[in-house]
Coordinates of C-alpha atoms in Angstrom, one line a residue:
M1 CA 37.8 -6.2 -5.5
Y2 CA 40.4 -8.9 -4.7
D3 CA 43.0 -10.6 -6.7
E4 CA 42.2 -14.2 -7.7
E5 CA 45.4 -15.5 -5.6
D6 CA 44.4 -13.8 -2.5
L7 CA 40.9 -15.4 -2.8
E8 CA 42.1 -18.8 -3.5
S9 CA 44.4 -18.6 -0.4
I10 CA 41.4 -17.3 1.6
R11 CA 39.5 -20.2 0.2
E12 CA 42.2 -22.5 1.4
A13 CA 42.6 -21.3 4.9
R14 CA 38.8 -21.2 5.4
E15 CA 38.8 -25.0 4.7
K16 CA 41.5 -25.5 7.0
W17 CA 39.7 -23.7 9.9
E18 CA 36.6 -25.4 9.2
D19 CA 38.7 -28.8 9.5
E20 CA 40.8 -28.2 12.2
T21 CA 38.8 -25.4 14.5
R22 CA 35.2 -25.2 14.0
D23 CA 34.1 -28.8 12.8
P24 CA 35.9 -30.7 16.3
L25 CA 33.6 -28.3 18.3
L26 CA 30.4 -28.9 16.3
D27 CA 31.1 -32.6 16.7
R28 CA 31.0 -32.4 20.6
F29 CA 28.2 -29.5 20.9
G30 CA 26.5 -29.0 17.7
E31 CA 24.6 -25.7 17.0
R32 CA 21.7 -23.9 18.7
K33 CA 19.7 -24.4 15.8
E34 CA 19.9 -26.8 12.8
R35 CA 19.3 -23.9 10.5
F36 CA 19.8 -20.3 10.7
A37 CA 17.6 -17.6 8.9
T38 CA 16.2 -13.8 9.0
V39 CA 12.8 -13.1 10.0
S40 CA 11.9 -13.3 6.3
N41 CA 13.4 -16.9 6.5
H42 CA 16.6 -15.8 4.0
E43 CA 19.1 -18.4 4.9
V44 CA 22.3 -17.2 6.3
D45 CA 25.8 -18.7 6.4
D46 CA 28.0 -19.0 9.7
L47 CA 30.8 -16.9 8.4
Y48 CA 31.4 -14.6 5.4
T49 CA 34.9 -13.5 3.7
P50 CA 36.3 -11.4 0.7
D51 CA 35.2 -14.7 -1.2
D52 CA 31.6 -14.0 -0.8
V53 CA 31.9 -10.3 -2.2
A54 CA 34.6 -11.4 -5.0
D55 CA 32.5 -9.8 -7.8
L56 CA 31.7 -6.7 -5.9
D57 CA 32.7 -3.4 -7.9
Y58 CA 33.6 -0.7 -5.3
E59 CA 32.9 2.4 -7.5
E60 CA 30.0 0.7 -9.8
D61 CA 28.4 -1.3 -6.7
L62 CA 29.3 1.1 -3.7
G63 CA 30.8 4.4 -4.3
F64 CA 30.8 7.2 -1.7
P65 CA 27.7 8.9 0.2
G66 CA 25.9 11.4 -1.9
E67 CA 27.3 10.0 -5.0
A68 CA 25.8 7.4 -7.3
P69 CA 24.7 4.6 -7.1
Y70 CA 23.9 5.8 -3.5
T71 CA 24.2 2.7 -2.0
R72 CA 26.2 4.3 1.0
G73 CA 23.9 7.4 1.6
V74 CA 22.2 9.9 -0.5
Y75 CA 23.7 12.9 1.5
P76 CA 27.7 13.6 1.5
T77 CA 27.7 14.1 5.2
M78 CA 24.6 11.8 6.3
Y79 CA 24.0 12.3 10.1
R80 CA 27.4 14.2 10.8
G81 CA 25.5 17.1 9.2
R82 CA 21.9 16.7 10.8
T83 CA 20.4 13.7 12.0
W84 CA 17.4 12.0 10.6
T85 CA 14.0 13.7 11.1
M86 CA 12.4 12.5 14.3
R87 CA 8.5 12.3 13.3
Q88 CA 6.5 10.5 16.0
F89 CA 2.8 9.5 14.9
A90 CA 0.2 11.4 16.6
G91 CA -3.5 11.8 16.1
F92 CA -6.5 10.8 18.3
G93 CA -9.8 12.4 19.3
T94 CA -10.7 15.8 17.9
A95 CA -8.3 18.3 16.2
E96 CA -7.8 20.1 19.8
E97 CA -6.4 16.9 21.2
T98 CA -4.0 16.2 18.7
N99 CA -2.8 20.1 18.5
E100 CA -1.9 19.5 22.2
R101 CA -0.2 16.2 21.4
F102 CA 1.6 18.3 18.4
H103 CA 2.8 21.0 20.8
Y104 CA 3.9 18.4 23.6
L105 CA 6.2 16.4 20.8
I106 CA 7.5 19.7 19.5
D107 CA 8.4 20.6 23.1
N108 CA 10.2 17.5 23.7
G109 CA 12.6 17.9 20.6
Q110 CA 10.4 16.3 17.8
M111 CA 11.6 17.6 14.7
G112 CA 8.7 17.2 12.5
L113 CA 4.9 16.3 12.9
S114 CA 3.1 13.3 11.4
T115 CA -0.9 12.8 11.4
A116 CA -3.1 10.0 12.2
F117 CA -6.4 9.9 10.9
D118 CA -9.6 8.3 12.0
M119 CA -11.1 5.8 10.2
P120 CA -14.0 7.7 8.7
S121 CA -11.6 10.3 7.8
L122 CA -9.2 7.6 6.0
M123 CA -12.2 6.3 4.0
G124 CA -13.7 9.6 3.1
K125 CA -16.6 9.6 5.4
D126 CA -17.7 12.4 7.4
S127 CA -18.3 12.1 11.0
D128 CA -22.1 12.4 10.9
D129 CA -22.2 9.4 8.2
P130 CA -23.9 6.4 9.9
L131 CA -21.0 4.2 8.9
S132 CA -18.9 6.6 10.9
D133 CA -20.7 5.9 14.3
G134 CA -18.5 4.6 17.2
E135 CA -15.2 5.2 15.2
V136 CA -15.0 8.9 15.1
G137 CA -11.5 9.7 16.8
K138 CA -11.0 6.4 17.8
E139 CA -7.7 5.4 15.8
G140 CA -6.9 8.9 14.8
V141 CA -7.9 12.5 14.5
A142 CA -11.4 13.3 13.1
V143 CA -11.1 15.9 10.3
D144 CA -14.3 16.8 8.1
T145 CA -13.4 20.3 7.1
L146 CA -10.9 23.1 6.6
R147 CA -12.1 24.1 10.2
D148 CA -10.8 21.1 11.5
M149 CA -7.6 21.6 9.9
E150 CA -7.4 25.1 11.3
I151 CA -7.4 23.6 14.9
L152 CA -5.3 20.9 14.3
F153 CA -2.3 23.4 13.3
E154 CA -3.4 26.2 15.8
G155 CA 0.0 27.8 17.3
I156 CA 2.1 25.9 14.7
D157 CA 4.2 27.4 12.1
I158 CA 3.3 25.7 8.9
G159 CA 5.9 27.3 6.9
E160 CA 8.8 26.1 9.2
V161 CA 7.5 22.3 10.6
T162 CA 7.2 19.8 8.0
T163 CA 4.3 17.3 8.4
S164 CA 3.5 13.9 7.2
F165 CA 0.0 12.6 6.5
T166 CA -0.7 9.1 6.8
I167 CA -3.8 9.0 4.5
N168 CA -4.6 7.4 1.2
P169 CA -7.9 7.3 -0.3
S170 CA -9.0 10.9 0.8
A171 CA -5.5 12.0 0.8
P172 CA -6.1 14.7 -2.2
V173 CA -8.7 16.4 0.0
I174 CA -6.4 16.4 3.1
Y175 CA -3.5 18.0 0.8
A176 CA -6.1 20.6 -0.7
M177 CA -7.0 21.6 3.0
Y178 CA -3.3 22.2 3.9
V179 CA -2.8 24.3 0.7
A180 CA -5.8 26.4 1.6
L181 CA -4.5 26.4 5.2
A182 CA -1.4 28.0 3.9
D183 CA -3.5 30.3 1.5
E184 CA -5.5 31.4 4.6
R185 CA -2.5 32.3 7.0
G186 CA -0.5 33.9 4.1
V187 CA 2.0 31.3 3.8
S188 CA 3.3 30.8 0.5
R189 CA 2.6 27.3 -1.2
E190 CA 6.3 27.1 -2.1
Q191 CA 7.3 27.2 1.6
I192 CA 4.9 24.7 3.0
G193 CA 6.7 21.2 3.5
G194 CA 5.7 17.4 4.1
T195 CA 4.7 14.3 3.0
F196 CA 1.5 12.8 2.1
Q197 CA 1.4 9.0 2.2
N198 CA -1.3 9.0 -1.0
D199 CA 0.0 5.4 -2.2
M200 CA -3.3 4.0 -3.7
L201 CA -1.5 0.8 -5.4
K202 CA -0.7 -0.3 -1.8
E203 CA -3.7 -0.2 -0.5
F204 CA -5.0 -2.8 -3.3
I205 CA -2.2 -4.6 -2.9
A206 CA -1.9 -4.6 0.9
Q207 CA -3.8 -2.2 3.4
K208 CA -7.3 -2.5 1.6
E209 CA -8.7 0.6 2.4
W210 CA -10.0 2.0 -0.9
V211 CA -13.1 4.0 -2.2
I212 CA -13.0 3.9 -6.2
P213 CA -11.2 1.4 -8.1
P214 CA -7.7 1.0 -8.9
E215 CA -7.2 3.1 -12.3
P216 CA -9.1 6.2 -10.8
S217 CA -7.5 6.0 -8.0
L218 CA -4.0 6.2 -9.8
K219 CA -5.5 9.2 -11.7
L220 CA -6.1 11.0 -8.6
V221 CA -2.6 10.3 -7.2
T222 CA -1.0 11.5 -10.5
D223 CA -2.9 14.6 -10.4
T224 CA -1.4 15.4 -7.1
V225 CA 2.1 14.6 -8.2
E226 CA 1.4 17.3 -11.1
F227 CA 0.2 19.8 -8.7
A228 CA 2.9 19.2 -6.4
A229 CA 5.5 19.7 -9.2
Q230 CA 3.7 23.0 -10.1
E231 CA 2.5 24.6 -6.8
T232 CA 4.2 23.0 -3.8
P233 CA 7.8 22.1 -4.5
R234 CA 8.6 21.0 -0.7
I235 CA 5.5 18.9 -0.5
R236 CA 6.1 15.2 -1.3
P237 CA 2.8 14.1 -2.9
I238 CA 3.4 10.5 -2.3
S239 CA 5.1 8.4 0.1
I240 CA 5.2 5.2 -1.7
S241 CA 4.7 2.6 1.2
G242 CA 6.1 -0.9 1.9
Y243 CA 5.3 -0.5 5.5
H244 CA 1.7 -1.9 5.1
I245 CA 3.3 -4.5 2.6
R246 CA 5.4 -5.8 5.2
E247 CA 2.7 -5.6 8.0
A248 CA 0.5 -7.7 5.9
G249 CA 3.0 -10.5 6.3
S250 CA 5.8 -10.1 3.3
T251 CA 9.1 -10.7 3.4
A252 CA 11.8 -8.3 3.2
V253 CA 12.6 -8.7 -0.5
Q254 CA 8.8 -8.6 -1.3
E255 CA 8.2 -5.5 0.6
L256 CA 11.3 -3.8 -1.3
A257 CA 10.2 -5.2 -4.6
F258 CA 6.4 -4.3 -4.4
T259 CA 7.2 -1.0 -2.8
L260 CA 9.8 0.2 -5.7
A261 CA 7.4 -1.3 -8.4
D262 CA 4.6 0.6 -7.2
G263 CA 7.0 3.8 -7.5
F264 CA 7.9 2.9 -10.9
A265 CA 4.2 2.5 -11.5
Y266 CA 3.7 6.0 -10.5
V267 CA 6.6 7.1 -12.6
E268 CA 5.3 5.5 -15.8
D269 CA 1.7 7.1 -15.1
A270 CA 3.1 10.6 -14.5
I271 CA 5.4 10.3 -17.5
D272 CA 2.2 9.3 -19.7
R273 CA 0.5 12.3 -18.1
G274 CA 3.2 14.2 -20.2
L275 CA 5.3 15.3 -17.5
D276 CA 9.1 15.4 -17.8
V277 CA 10.6 12.7 -14.9
D278 CA 13.2 15.4 -13.7
D279 CA 10.2 17.9 -12.9
F280 CA 8.4 15.7 -10.5
A281 CA 10.7 12.7 -9.3
P282 CA 12.8 14.6 -6.8
Q283 CA 9.7 15.2 -4.9
L284 CA 8.6 11.0 -4.7
S285 CA 9.5 9.6 -1.5
F286 CA 9.4 6.1 0.2
F287 CA 8.4 4.5 3.4
F288 CA 9.9 1.4 4.8
N289 CA 9.4 -1.2 7.6
S290 CA 12.4 -1.8 10.1
H291 CA 11.7 -5.6 11.6
N292 CA 13.9 -7.5 14.2
S293 CA 16.5 -8.8 11.5
I294 CA 18.8 -6.1 12.0
F295 CA 21.3 -6.9 9.2
E296 CA 18.5 -8.1 6.8
E297 CA 16.9 -4.5 7.4
V298 CA 20.2 -2.6 6.5
A299 CA 20.8 -4.6 3.5
K300 CA 17.1 -3.9 2.5
F301 CA 17.9 -0.1 2.6
R302 CA 21.0 -0.3 0.8
A303 CA 19.8 -2.3 -2.0
A304 CA 16.7 -0.3 -2.3
R305 CA 18.9 2.9 -3.0
R306 CA 21.1 1.0 -5.6
I307 CA 18.0 -0.4 -7.5
Y308 CA 16.5 3.0 -7.7
Y309 CA 19.6 4.7 -9.0
N310 CA 19.8 2.2 -11.8
V311 CA 16.3 1.7 -12.7
M312 CA 15.4 5.6 -12.9
S313 CA 18.8 6.2 -15.0
E314 CA 18.3 3.5 -17.3
W315 CA 14.5 2.8 -17.6
Y316 CA 13.2 6.1 -17.1
G317 CA 16.0 8.3 -18.4
A318 CA 16.3 10.4 -15.3
E319 CA 19.0 12.8 -15.4
K320 CA 18.8 15.0 -12.2
E321 CA 20.5 13.5 -9.2
G322 CA 17.7 14.3 -7.1
S323 CA 15.6 12.3 -9.6
K324 CA 17.5 9.1 -8.8
Q325 CA 18.0 9.6 -5.1
L326 CA 15.7 7.2 -3.1
K327 CA 14.9 9.1 0.0
F328 CA 12.8 7.2 2.8
H329 CA 11.1 7.4 6.2
T330 CA 11.4 4.4 8.3
Q331 CA 8.9 2.8 10.8
T332 CA 9.7 0.3 13.2
A333 CA 7.6 -3.0 12.8
G334 CA 4.1 -2.9 14.3
Q335 CA 3.6 -6.5 13.5
S336 CA 6.4 -7.4 15.5
L337 CA 4.8 -5.7 19.1
T338 CA 3.2 -8.1 21.1
A339 CA 0.7 -7.6 23.9
Q340 CA 2.4 -9.9 26.2
Q341 CA 4.9 -8.3 28.3
P342 CA 4.4 -5.1 26.4
L343 CA 7.6 -3.4 28.0
I344 CA 10.0 -5.5 26.2
N345 CA 8.7 -3.9 22.7
I346 CA 11.1 -1.2 24.0
V347 CA 13.8 -3.4 23.2
R348 CA 12.6 -4.6 19.9
V349 CA 11.7 -1.0 18.8
T350 CA 15.5 0.0 19.7
I351 CA 17.1 -2.8 17.5
Q352 CA 14.2 -1.8 14.8
A353 CA 15.3 1.7 15.2
L354 CA 19.2 1.2 15.2
A355 CA 18.6 -0.7 11.6
G356 CA 17.2 2.1 10.1
V357 CA 19.8 4.4 11.0
L358 CA 22.4 2.2 10.3
G359 CA 20.5 1.7 6.9
G360 CA 20.6 5.4 6.4
T361 CA 16.7 6.3 6.7
Q362 CA 16.2 10.0 6.4
S363 CA 13.4 10.0 8.8
L364 CA 12.3 7.8 11.5
H365 CA 9.2 6.9 13.7
T366 CA 9.8 4.5 16.7
N367 CA 6.7 2.7 17.9
S368 CA 5.5 2.9 21.3
F369 CA 5.4 0.0 23.5
D370 CA 1.9 -0.2 24.0
E371 CA 0.9 -0.1 20.6
A372 CA -0.5 -3.8 20.3
L373 CA -3.1 -2.8 23.0
A374 CA -4.3 0.8 22.4
L375 CA -3.3 4.1 20.9
P376 CA 0.2 5.4 22.6
S377 CA -0.1 7.1 25.9
E378 CA 2.2 10.0 26.7
E379 CA 4.6 8.0 28.4
A380 CA 5.1 5.6 25.8
V381 CA 5.4 8.0 23.0
T382 CA 8.0 9.8 25.5
V383 CA 10.0 6.8 25.8
A384 CA 9.9 6.1 21.8
L385 CA 10.9 9.7 21.2
R386 CA 13.9 9.1 23.6
T387 CA 15.0 6.0 22.0
Q388 CA 15.7 7.7 19.0
Q389 CA 17.4 10.6 21.0
I390 CA 19.8 8.1 22.7
I391 CA 20.7 6.3 19.2
A392 CA 21.3 9.8 17.8
E393 CA 23.2 11.2 20.7
E394 CA 24.6 8.4 22.9
S395 CA 25.0 5.6 20.8
G396 CA 27.9 6.5 18.1
A397 CA 25.5 5.1 15.3
A398 CA 25.2 8.5 13.7
D399 CA 28.6 9.5 13.8
V400 CA 29.9 7.2 10.9
M401 CA 28.5 7.3 7.2
D402 CA 27.5 3.5 6.6
P403 CA 29.1 2.0 9.4
L404 CA 28.5 -1.5 8.4
G405 CA 29.5 -1.2 4.7
G406 CA 32.3 -3.3 3.6
S407 CA 31.3 -5.8 6.1
Y408 CA 31.6 -9.0 3.8
F409 CA 28.1 -10.3 5.5
I410 CA 26.3 -6.9 4.6
E411 CA 27.7 -6.7 1.1
K412 CA 26.8 -10.1 0.3
L413 CA 23.3 -9.8 1.9
T414 CA 22.7 -6.6 -0.2
S415 CA 23.5 -8.2 -3.3
E416 CA 21.4 -11.3 -2.8
V417 CA 18.4 -8.8 -1.6
E418 CA 18.8 -6.5 -4.7
A419 CA 19.0 -9.6 -6.8
E420 CA 15.9 -11.2 -5.6
A421 CA 14.0 -7.9 -5.6
M422 CA 14.8 -7.4 -9.4
A423 CA 13.8 -10.6 -10.2
Y424 CA 10.1 -10.0 -8.8
I425 CA 10.1 -6.5 -10.5
E426 CA 11.2 -7.8 -13.6
E427 CA 8.3 -10.2 -13.2
L428 CA 5.8 -7.3 -13.1
K429 CA 7.1 -5.8 -15.9
E430 CA 6.6 -8.8 -18.1
L431 CA 3.2 -9.2 -16.5
G432 CA 2.7 -5.7 -17.9
D433 CA 4.1 -6.5 -21.3
G434 CA 7.0 -4.0 -20.6
S435 CA 5.1 -1.7 -18.3
V436 CA 5.5 -2.1 -14.7
R437 CA 2.4 0.1 -14.1
D438 CA 0.3 -2.2 -16.2
G439 CA 2.2 -5.2 -14.4
I440 CA 0.7 -3.7 -11.2
L441 CA -2.8 -3.4 -12.2
E442 CA -2.7 -6.8 -13.6
G443 CA -1.3 -8.3 -10.6
I444 CA -4.0 -6.8 -8.4
D445 CA -6.8 -7.7 -10.7
E446 CA -5.7 -11.4 -11.0
G447 CA -4.6 -11.7 -6.8
Y448 CA -0.8 -12.0 -7.7
F449 CA 0.1 -9.7 -4.5
H450 CA -2.3 -11.5 -2.6
R451 CA -1.0 -15.1 -2.9
E452 CA 2.7 -13.8 -2.6
I453 CA 2.0 -12.1 0.5
S454 CA -0.2 -14.8 2.0
D455 CA 2.0 -17.8 1.2
A456 CA 4.9 -15.6 2.9
S457 CA 2.7 -14.9 5.9
Y458 CA 1.5 -18.4 6.2
E459 CA 5.1 -19.5 6.4
Y460 CA 6.2 -17.2 8.9
Q461 CA 3.6 -18.1 11.2
S462 CA 4.0 -21.9 10.7
R463 CA 7.5 -21.2 12.2
V464 CA 6.1 -19.3 15.3
E465 CA 3.8 -22.2 15.8
T466 CA 6.3 -24.9 15.7
G467 CA 8.7 -22.5 17.7
E468 CA 11.4 -22.8 14.7
E469 CA 11.0 -18.6 14.9
T470 CA 11.2 -17.3 18.4
V471 CA 8.9 -14.6 19.7
V472 CA 9.9 -13.8 23.2
G473 CA 7.2 -13.6 25.8
V474 CA 4.9 -15.3 23.2
N475 CA 6.2 -19.0 22.3
K476 CA 9.3 -18.7 24.7
Y477 CA 10.1 -17.1 28.2
A478 CA 6.3 -16.6 28.6
T479 CA 4.7 -15.6 32.1
D480 CA 1.1 -15.3 33.8
E481 CA 1.8 -12.1 35.0
D482 CA -0.4 -9.3 34.1
T483 CA 1.8 -6.8 32.6
R484 CA -0.4 -4.6 30.7
P485 CA 0.5 -0.7 31.1
D486 CA -2.2 2.2 31.8
L487 CA -3.6 2.6 28.5
L488 CA -5.0 5.9 26.7
H489 CA -8.8 5.8 26.0
V490 CA -10.7 7.9 23.6
A491 CA -13.9 9.1 25.4
D492 CA -16.9 8.5 23.6
E493 CA -17.8 12.4 24.1
V494 CA -15.4 12.9 21.4
Q495 CA -18.1 12.2 18.4
T496 CA -20.1 14.2 20.2
R497 CA -18.2 17.0 20.2
Q498 CA -16.9 16.4 16.9
L499 CA -20.5 16.0 15.4
A500 CA -21.5 19.5 17.0
R501 CA -18.7 21.3 15.2
L502 CA -19.5 19.6 11.7
E503 CA -23.2 20.7 12.5
E504 CA -22.0 24.4 13.3
V505 CA -19.7 24.4 10.3
K506 CA -22.5 23.1 8.0
A507 CA -24.9 25.9 9.3
E508 CA -22.4 28.8 8.7
R509 CA -21.2 28.1 5.4
D510 CA -22.7 29.5 2.1
D511 CA -24.8 26.6 0.7
E512 CA -25.0 28.3 -2.8
A513 CA -21.2 28.4 -2.9
V514 CA -20.9 24.6 -1.6
E515 CA -23.3 23.4 -4.4
A516 CA -21.2 25.4 -7.0
A517 CA -17.9 24.3 -5.9
L518 CA -19.2 20.7 -6.0
D519 CA -20.8 21.3 -9.6
E520 CA -17.4 22.5 -10.7
L521 CA -15.6 19.3 -9.1
R522 CA -18.2 17.0 -10.9
E523 CA -17.5 18.8 -14.3
A524 CA -13.5 18.3 -13.7
T525 CA -13.9 14.6 -13.0
K526 CA -15.8 14.0 -16.0
N527 CA -13.6 16.0 -18.0
G528 CA -10.5 14.2 -17.0
E529 CA -8.9 17.6 -15.5
N530 CA -6.7 17.5 -12.7
V531 CA -8.9 18.0 -9.7
M532 CA -6.5 19.2 -7.3
P533 CA -6.9 23.0 -8.0
V534 CA -10.8 22.3 -8.1
L535 CA -10.7 20.6 -4.4
V536 CA -8.3 23.8 -3.0
D537 CA -11.3 26.1 -3.9
A538 CA -14.1 23.6 -2.6
V539 CA -12.4 23.2 0.8
K540 CA -12.4 26.8 1.2
Q541 CA -16.1 26.9 1.0
Y542 CA -15.9 24.5 3.8
V543 CA -17.2 21.5 1.7
T544 CA -16.8 18.2 3.7
M545 CA -14.6 15.2 3.2
G546 CA -17.4 13.1 2.5
E547 CA -19.0 15.2 -0.2
I548 CA -16.1 15.2 -2.0
M549 CA -15.6 11.9 -1.8
D550 CA -19.0 11.1 -2.7
V551 CA -18.7 13.0 -6.2
F552 CA -15.6 10.7 -6.9
A553 CA -17.7 7.5 -6.2
Q554 CA -20.4 8.7 -8.1
E555 CA -18.3 9.5 -11.1
Y556 CA -15.9 6.8 -11.0
G557 CA -17.9 4.2 -9.2
T558 CA -16.8 2.4 -6.3
Y559 CA -14.1 -0.6 -6.0
R560 CA -16.6 -2.8 -4.2
E561 CA -19.0 -2.4 -7.0
T562 CA -16.4 -3.0 -9.6
I563 CA -15.4 -6.3 -8.1
G564 CA -19.0 -7.4 -7.6
V565 CA -19.1 -6.8 -3.6
M566 CA -22.2 -5.3 -2.5

């Protein structure tokens, strides 16, 4: 990008600046810290110049928004055309209560819904299972049968509103319920839109919510990918999630590398199923964390798009542009929120949200300031949503495409993050003898990801303990004042109401039809068929979440049994 003579002149000028201008002041006053680094401990220099990006090829490495390699964004107009989707997480108690919150958010300007499920639903347990006692509706909405889904979306046009579902082991069941709901309402399957997290590989890597072992879990994910490509083109069947990898303690580079590697593993598995990459890849989506180091996060998002374009083109032969465009949802960093002085979390969330916008996210969730203490209150959710609206409408950040593009620092950091992430991906590919999928599965079995993330987490916490990393309100600027806000509490009677509804559904449904549906599911599972069509038929008979997941556990075994934990 730069003439060598010009670069040499810049190098000489920088040396002169260091000797004559900077160093005399450093000798007198020094700097605030001995070493400057991002949250991920990526060391940064004091100044960047054209010499740091001398190897950058503008057309090959940057290009323009909406054009390869998509470093500068996947859409030609980005937010000048329309802003990102503002998608606040909502879910607590029963379907009625969450439906009420959905309507509140829509009335206050939210563009898409995002559904949180309680722990029993996440783990494929019915509310009347003994293991569910005390957990029903506590950290999300309880969904046992299609009846709950019907109530959850009462008064909401599912043909117009897109919905995100944060659920993993039991995602195929929730997906089947949503399709069944559309069928019931006469809404075309081609019309419903939304995203299912459904990322089981990251569960074994970081979040640790699973039922059956990794390989059959991967098979069920691929079932949903195939079904979505054939039946619901506006549904994104997987949100390949780095968020939880980062929340587990990874660095930004590890988050990026392991997330993209998971995505490539799903691509390989679908191709092995016989699917054409261009038939399903446009429906894949990603989900990233946005942490406090604003420039590192922007660089991560830009590097992600560039890596994805190159790998999908060169490794998997994708030809459609939609197959090579990485589109992603962003959530601000829950791990960064503090129970101490919770109101200052509003500032953290604002910085993190701004990073997501400057990095070109397609949708955004801003955490509420009280989430380190409880489920978000209505007041806290409103502040979180207003934070996005102020960024979109008042800050000017949405008015220019890739506004930090061309910054010597950002371009250098983007290239560094890209190189380090690709080194991890290549390592995983080598571990799998040329297959990223096999490398991921091998890495899960041998504890590779656990070691990498644990080491990074330990290193970060050590810096916090020594004061090298400042956490305002925790290890610096702390106060003894009680600053806890009013919190949302889920009443114990929620479980009673949910159990009553489940009992009513079981009493009213056709038991013979239920048994026939479960038999059909067992047969499909044994034969290795795609189970999604069978699941849709089953949930229409009000077969419960737990009954379906029990079939999978019986046919595939549980992961706890597989690894010898009882």
